[in-house]
Tab-separated table of C-alpha atoms in Angstrom:
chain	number	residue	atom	x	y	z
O	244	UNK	CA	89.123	108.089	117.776
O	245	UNK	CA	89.765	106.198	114.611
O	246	UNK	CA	89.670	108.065	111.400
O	247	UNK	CA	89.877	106.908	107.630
O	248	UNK	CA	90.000	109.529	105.601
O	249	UNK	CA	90.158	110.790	101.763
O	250	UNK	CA	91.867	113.862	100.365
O	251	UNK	CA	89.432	114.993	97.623
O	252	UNK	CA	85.722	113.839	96.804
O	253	UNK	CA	86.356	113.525	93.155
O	254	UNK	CA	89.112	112.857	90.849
O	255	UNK	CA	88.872	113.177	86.913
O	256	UNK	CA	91.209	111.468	84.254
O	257	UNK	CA	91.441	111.444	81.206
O	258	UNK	CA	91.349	107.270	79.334
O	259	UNK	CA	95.065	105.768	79.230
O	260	UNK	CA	96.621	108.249	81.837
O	261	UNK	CA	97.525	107.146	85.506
O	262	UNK	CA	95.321	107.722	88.536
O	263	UNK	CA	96.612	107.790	92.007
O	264	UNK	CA	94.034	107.998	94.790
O	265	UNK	CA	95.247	109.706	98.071
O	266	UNK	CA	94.049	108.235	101.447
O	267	UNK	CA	95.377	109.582	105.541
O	268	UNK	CA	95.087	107.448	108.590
O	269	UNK	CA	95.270	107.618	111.850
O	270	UNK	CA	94.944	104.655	113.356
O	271	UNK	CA	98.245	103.218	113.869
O	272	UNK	CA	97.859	99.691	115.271
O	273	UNK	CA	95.902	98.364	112.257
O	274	UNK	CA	97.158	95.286	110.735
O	275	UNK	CA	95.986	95.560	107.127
O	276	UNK	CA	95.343	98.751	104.841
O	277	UNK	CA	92.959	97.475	102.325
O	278	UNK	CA	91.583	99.522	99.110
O	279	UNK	CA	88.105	98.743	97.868
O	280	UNK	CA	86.310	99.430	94.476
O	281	UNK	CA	82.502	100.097	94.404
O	282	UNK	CA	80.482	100.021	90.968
O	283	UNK	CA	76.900	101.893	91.134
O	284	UNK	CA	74.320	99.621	91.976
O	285	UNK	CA	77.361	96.770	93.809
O	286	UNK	CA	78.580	96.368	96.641
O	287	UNK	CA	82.168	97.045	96.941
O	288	UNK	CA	85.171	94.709	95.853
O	289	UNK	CA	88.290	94.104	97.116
O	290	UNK	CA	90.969	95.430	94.777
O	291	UNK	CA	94.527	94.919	97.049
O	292	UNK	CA	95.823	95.284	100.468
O	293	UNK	CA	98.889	95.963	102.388
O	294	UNK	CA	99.955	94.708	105.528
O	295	UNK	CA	101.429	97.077	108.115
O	296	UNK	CA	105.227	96.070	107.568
O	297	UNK	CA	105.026	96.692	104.164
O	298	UNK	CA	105.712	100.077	102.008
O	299	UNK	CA	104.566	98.344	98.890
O	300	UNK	CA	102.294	95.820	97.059
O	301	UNK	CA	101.580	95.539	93.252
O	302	UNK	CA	98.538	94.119	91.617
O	303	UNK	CA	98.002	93.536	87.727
O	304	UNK	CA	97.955	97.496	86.936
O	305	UNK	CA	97.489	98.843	90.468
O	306	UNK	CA	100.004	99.734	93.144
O	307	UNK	CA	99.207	100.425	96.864
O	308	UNK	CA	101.746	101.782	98.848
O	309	UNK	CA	102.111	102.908	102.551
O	310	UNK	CA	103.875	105.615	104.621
O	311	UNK	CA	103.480	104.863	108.257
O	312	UNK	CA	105.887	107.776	108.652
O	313	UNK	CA	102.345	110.223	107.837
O	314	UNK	CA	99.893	107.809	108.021
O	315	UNK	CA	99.009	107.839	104.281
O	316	UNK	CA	97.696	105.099	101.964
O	317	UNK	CA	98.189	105.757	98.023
O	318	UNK	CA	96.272	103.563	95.105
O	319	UNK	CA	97.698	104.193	91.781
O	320	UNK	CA	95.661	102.457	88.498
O	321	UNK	CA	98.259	102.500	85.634
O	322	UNK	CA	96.063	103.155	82.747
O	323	UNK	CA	93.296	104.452	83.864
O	324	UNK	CA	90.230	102.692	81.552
O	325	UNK	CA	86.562	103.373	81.864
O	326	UNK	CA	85.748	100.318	83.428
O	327	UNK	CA	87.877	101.723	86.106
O	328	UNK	CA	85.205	104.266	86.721
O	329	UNK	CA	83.595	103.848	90.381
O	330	UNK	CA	84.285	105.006	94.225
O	331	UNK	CA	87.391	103.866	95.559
O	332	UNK	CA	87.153	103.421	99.040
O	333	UNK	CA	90.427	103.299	101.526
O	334	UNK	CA	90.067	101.099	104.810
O	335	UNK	CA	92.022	100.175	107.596
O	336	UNK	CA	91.495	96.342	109.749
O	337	UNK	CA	91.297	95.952	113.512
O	338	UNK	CA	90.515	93.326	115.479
O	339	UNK	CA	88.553	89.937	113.870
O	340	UNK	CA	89.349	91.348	110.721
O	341	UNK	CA	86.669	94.880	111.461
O	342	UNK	CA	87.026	97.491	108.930
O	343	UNK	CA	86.982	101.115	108.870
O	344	UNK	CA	86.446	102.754	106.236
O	345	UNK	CA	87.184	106.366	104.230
O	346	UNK	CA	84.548	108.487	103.224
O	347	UNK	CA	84.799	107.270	98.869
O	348	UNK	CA	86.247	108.975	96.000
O	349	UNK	CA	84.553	109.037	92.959
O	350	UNK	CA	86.881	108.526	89.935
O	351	UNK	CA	85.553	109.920	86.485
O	352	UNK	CA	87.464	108.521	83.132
O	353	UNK	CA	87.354	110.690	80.004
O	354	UNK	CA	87.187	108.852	76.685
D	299	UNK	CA	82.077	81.274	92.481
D	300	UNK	CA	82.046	82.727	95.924
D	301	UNK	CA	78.629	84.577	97.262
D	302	UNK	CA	77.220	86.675	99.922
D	303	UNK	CA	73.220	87.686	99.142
D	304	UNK	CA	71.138	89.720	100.721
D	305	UNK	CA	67.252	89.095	100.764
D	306	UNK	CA	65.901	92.067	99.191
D	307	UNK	CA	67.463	94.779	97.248
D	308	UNK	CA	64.687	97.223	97.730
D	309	UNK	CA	62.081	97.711	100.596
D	310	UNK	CA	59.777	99.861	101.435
D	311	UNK	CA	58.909	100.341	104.920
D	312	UNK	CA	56.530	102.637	107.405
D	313	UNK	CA	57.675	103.746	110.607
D	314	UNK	CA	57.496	102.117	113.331
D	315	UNK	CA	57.542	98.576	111.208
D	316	UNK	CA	60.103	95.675	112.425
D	317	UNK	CA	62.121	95.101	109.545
D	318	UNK	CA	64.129	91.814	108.818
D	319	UNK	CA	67.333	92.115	106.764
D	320	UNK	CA	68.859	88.656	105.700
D	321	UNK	CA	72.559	88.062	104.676
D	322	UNK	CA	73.925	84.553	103.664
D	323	UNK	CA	77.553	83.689	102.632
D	324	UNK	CA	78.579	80.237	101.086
D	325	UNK	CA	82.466	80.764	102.246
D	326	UNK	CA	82.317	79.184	105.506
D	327	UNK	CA	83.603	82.473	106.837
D	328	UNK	CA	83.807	83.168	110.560
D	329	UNK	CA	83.675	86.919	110.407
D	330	UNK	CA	79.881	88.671	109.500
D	331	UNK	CA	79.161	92.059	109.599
D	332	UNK	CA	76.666	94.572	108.866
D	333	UNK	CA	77.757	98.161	107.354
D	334	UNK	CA	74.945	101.497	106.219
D	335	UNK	CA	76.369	103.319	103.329
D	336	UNK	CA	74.395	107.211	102.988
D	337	UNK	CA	76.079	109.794	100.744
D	338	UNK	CA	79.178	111.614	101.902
D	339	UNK	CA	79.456	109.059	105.217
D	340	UNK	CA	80.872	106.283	103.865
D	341	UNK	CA	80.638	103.105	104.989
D	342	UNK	CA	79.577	102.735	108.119
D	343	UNK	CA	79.302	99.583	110.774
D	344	UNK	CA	76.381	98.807	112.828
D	345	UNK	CA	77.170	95.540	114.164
D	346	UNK	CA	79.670	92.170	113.407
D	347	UNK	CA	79.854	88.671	114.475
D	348	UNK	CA	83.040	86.187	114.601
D	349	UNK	CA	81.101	83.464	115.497
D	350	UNK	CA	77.781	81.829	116.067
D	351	UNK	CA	75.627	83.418	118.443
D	352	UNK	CA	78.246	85.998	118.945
D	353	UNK	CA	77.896	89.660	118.351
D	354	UNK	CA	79.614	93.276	118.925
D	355	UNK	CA	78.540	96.792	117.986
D	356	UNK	CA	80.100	98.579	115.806
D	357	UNK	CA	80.051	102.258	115.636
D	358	UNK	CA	76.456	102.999	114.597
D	359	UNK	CA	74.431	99.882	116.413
D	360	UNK	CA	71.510	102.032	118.183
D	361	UNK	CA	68.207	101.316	116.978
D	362	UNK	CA	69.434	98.170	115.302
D	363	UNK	CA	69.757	94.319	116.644
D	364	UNK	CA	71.469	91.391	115.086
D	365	UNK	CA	71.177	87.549	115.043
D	366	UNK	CA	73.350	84.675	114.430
D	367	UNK	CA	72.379	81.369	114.822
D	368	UNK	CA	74.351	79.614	112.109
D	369	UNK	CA	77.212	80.336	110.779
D	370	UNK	CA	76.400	81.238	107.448
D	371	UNK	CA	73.276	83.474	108.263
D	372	UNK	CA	73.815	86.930	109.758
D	373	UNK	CA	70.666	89.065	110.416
D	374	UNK	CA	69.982	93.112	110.984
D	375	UNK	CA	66.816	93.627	112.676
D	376	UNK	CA	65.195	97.302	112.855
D	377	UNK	CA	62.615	96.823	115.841
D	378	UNK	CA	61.106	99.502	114.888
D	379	UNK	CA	61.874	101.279	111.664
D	380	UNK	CA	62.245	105.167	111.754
D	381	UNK	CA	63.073	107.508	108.704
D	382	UNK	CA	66.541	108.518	109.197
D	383	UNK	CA	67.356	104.311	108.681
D	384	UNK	CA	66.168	104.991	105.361
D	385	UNK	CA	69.366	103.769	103.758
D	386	UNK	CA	71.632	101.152	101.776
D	387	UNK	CA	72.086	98.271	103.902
D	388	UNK	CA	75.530	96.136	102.938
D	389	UNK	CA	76.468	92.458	104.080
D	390	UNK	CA	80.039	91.396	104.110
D	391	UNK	CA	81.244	88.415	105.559
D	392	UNK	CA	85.374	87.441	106.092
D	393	UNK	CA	87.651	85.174	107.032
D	394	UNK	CA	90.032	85.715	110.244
D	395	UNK	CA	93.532	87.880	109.694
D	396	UNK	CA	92.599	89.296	106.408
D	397	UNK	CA	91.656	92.624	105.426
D	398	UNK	CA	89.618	90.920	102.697
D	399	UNK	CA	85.871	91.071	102.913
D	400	UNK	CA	83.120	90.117	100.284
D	401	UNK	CA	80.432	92.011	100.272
D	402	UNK	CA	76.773	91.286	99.385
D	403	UNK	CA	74.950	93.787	96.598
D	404	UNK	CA	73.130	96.026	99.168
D	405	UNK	CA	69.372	96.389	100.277
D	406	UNK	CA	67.949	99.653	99.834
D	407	UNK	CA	65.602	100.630	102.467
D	408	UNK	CA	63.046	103.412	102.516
D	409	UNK	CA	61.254	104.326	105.826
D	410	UNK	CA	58.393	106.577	105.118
């Protein structure tokens, strides 16, 4: 069946450095690969996606890219700040726009 | 500024209740769904709707029911509450060929 999944539970930075957040698939069909950012105590925001016949997409400071060739999803944050500080959650779109979604990552910025 | 709420943030239920979880969105979206969030799971989806009076289970829907009778409203109904739905309870709604959603803030739900 379909799987999202996340490399490592946790990831720590330190303020000002770059963070890349590591994401496998399996689920080739999907149309869109879509990154989400969840505050404590919010529900999660959209932060970028990618659609399938893309390898790459950049927002203001992050970058998603795509390699169908191992199913994997990267989001790098250039600059990590603390307000970047949440769970990062990968997910993948089916049909009428359903979602499934990784397990989280926590990301932890040092001052 | 674009919106999806949620009734309640917190309830506090006993088992066996019916409980009544209300989502709204002020998008005019087609797409409504209903995810649980519980530590190291994720998000997971119980049910969605792309249209009025239209619904399809997700991957978790047993023990739950939905309702959609306008377009805007999308509700999760527990017909009768047991402890392992203690949970967060999130509300997203979307529009069609996008990967975007907009989620609501999440009710917290304790069965006891």
């Amino acid at each position: 069946g379909e799987s999202v999944g996340l490399h490592l539970p946790t990831l720590s930075v330190q303020e000002g450095d770059n963070s890349i957040i590591n994401c496998a698939y399996s689920n080739s069909a999907s149309d869109y690969f879509i990154w989400y950012k969840q505050e404590s105590g919010k529900g999660p925001q959209f932060i970028i996606d990618i659609r399938s016949n893309m390898d790459k997409r950049q927002g203001q400071r992050v970058t998603v890219l795509l390699n169908k060739t191992v199913k994997h999803l990267s989001l790098q944050i250039a600059a990590t700040q603390p307000g970047d500080s949440a769970v990062y959650f990968c997910a993948e779109s089916g049909a009428n726009s359903k979602l499934t979604f990784g397990k989280g990552i926590t990301l932890s910025v040092r001052p | 500024d674009v919106k999806v709420t949620q009734s309640s943030r917190y309830l506090v239920k006993r088992t066996g209740e019916k409980v009544f979880l209300e989502c709204v969105q002020d998008m005019d979206h087609e797409n409504m769904f209903w995810y649980r969030q519980d530590p190291g799971l994720g998000l997971r989806l119980i049910y969605f709707s792309y249209d009025v009076k239209m619904k399809e289970k997700g991957d978790i829907p047993e023990g739950y029911s939905v309702s959609r009778e306008k377009k805007e409203r999308f509700s999760l109904i527990l017909e009768s509450a047991s402890t392992n739905q203690t949970s967060m309870y999130l509300c997203a709604s979307g529009g069609v060929n996008t990967g975007e959603l907009f989620f609501g803030e999440g009710s917290r739900l304790t069965v006891l």
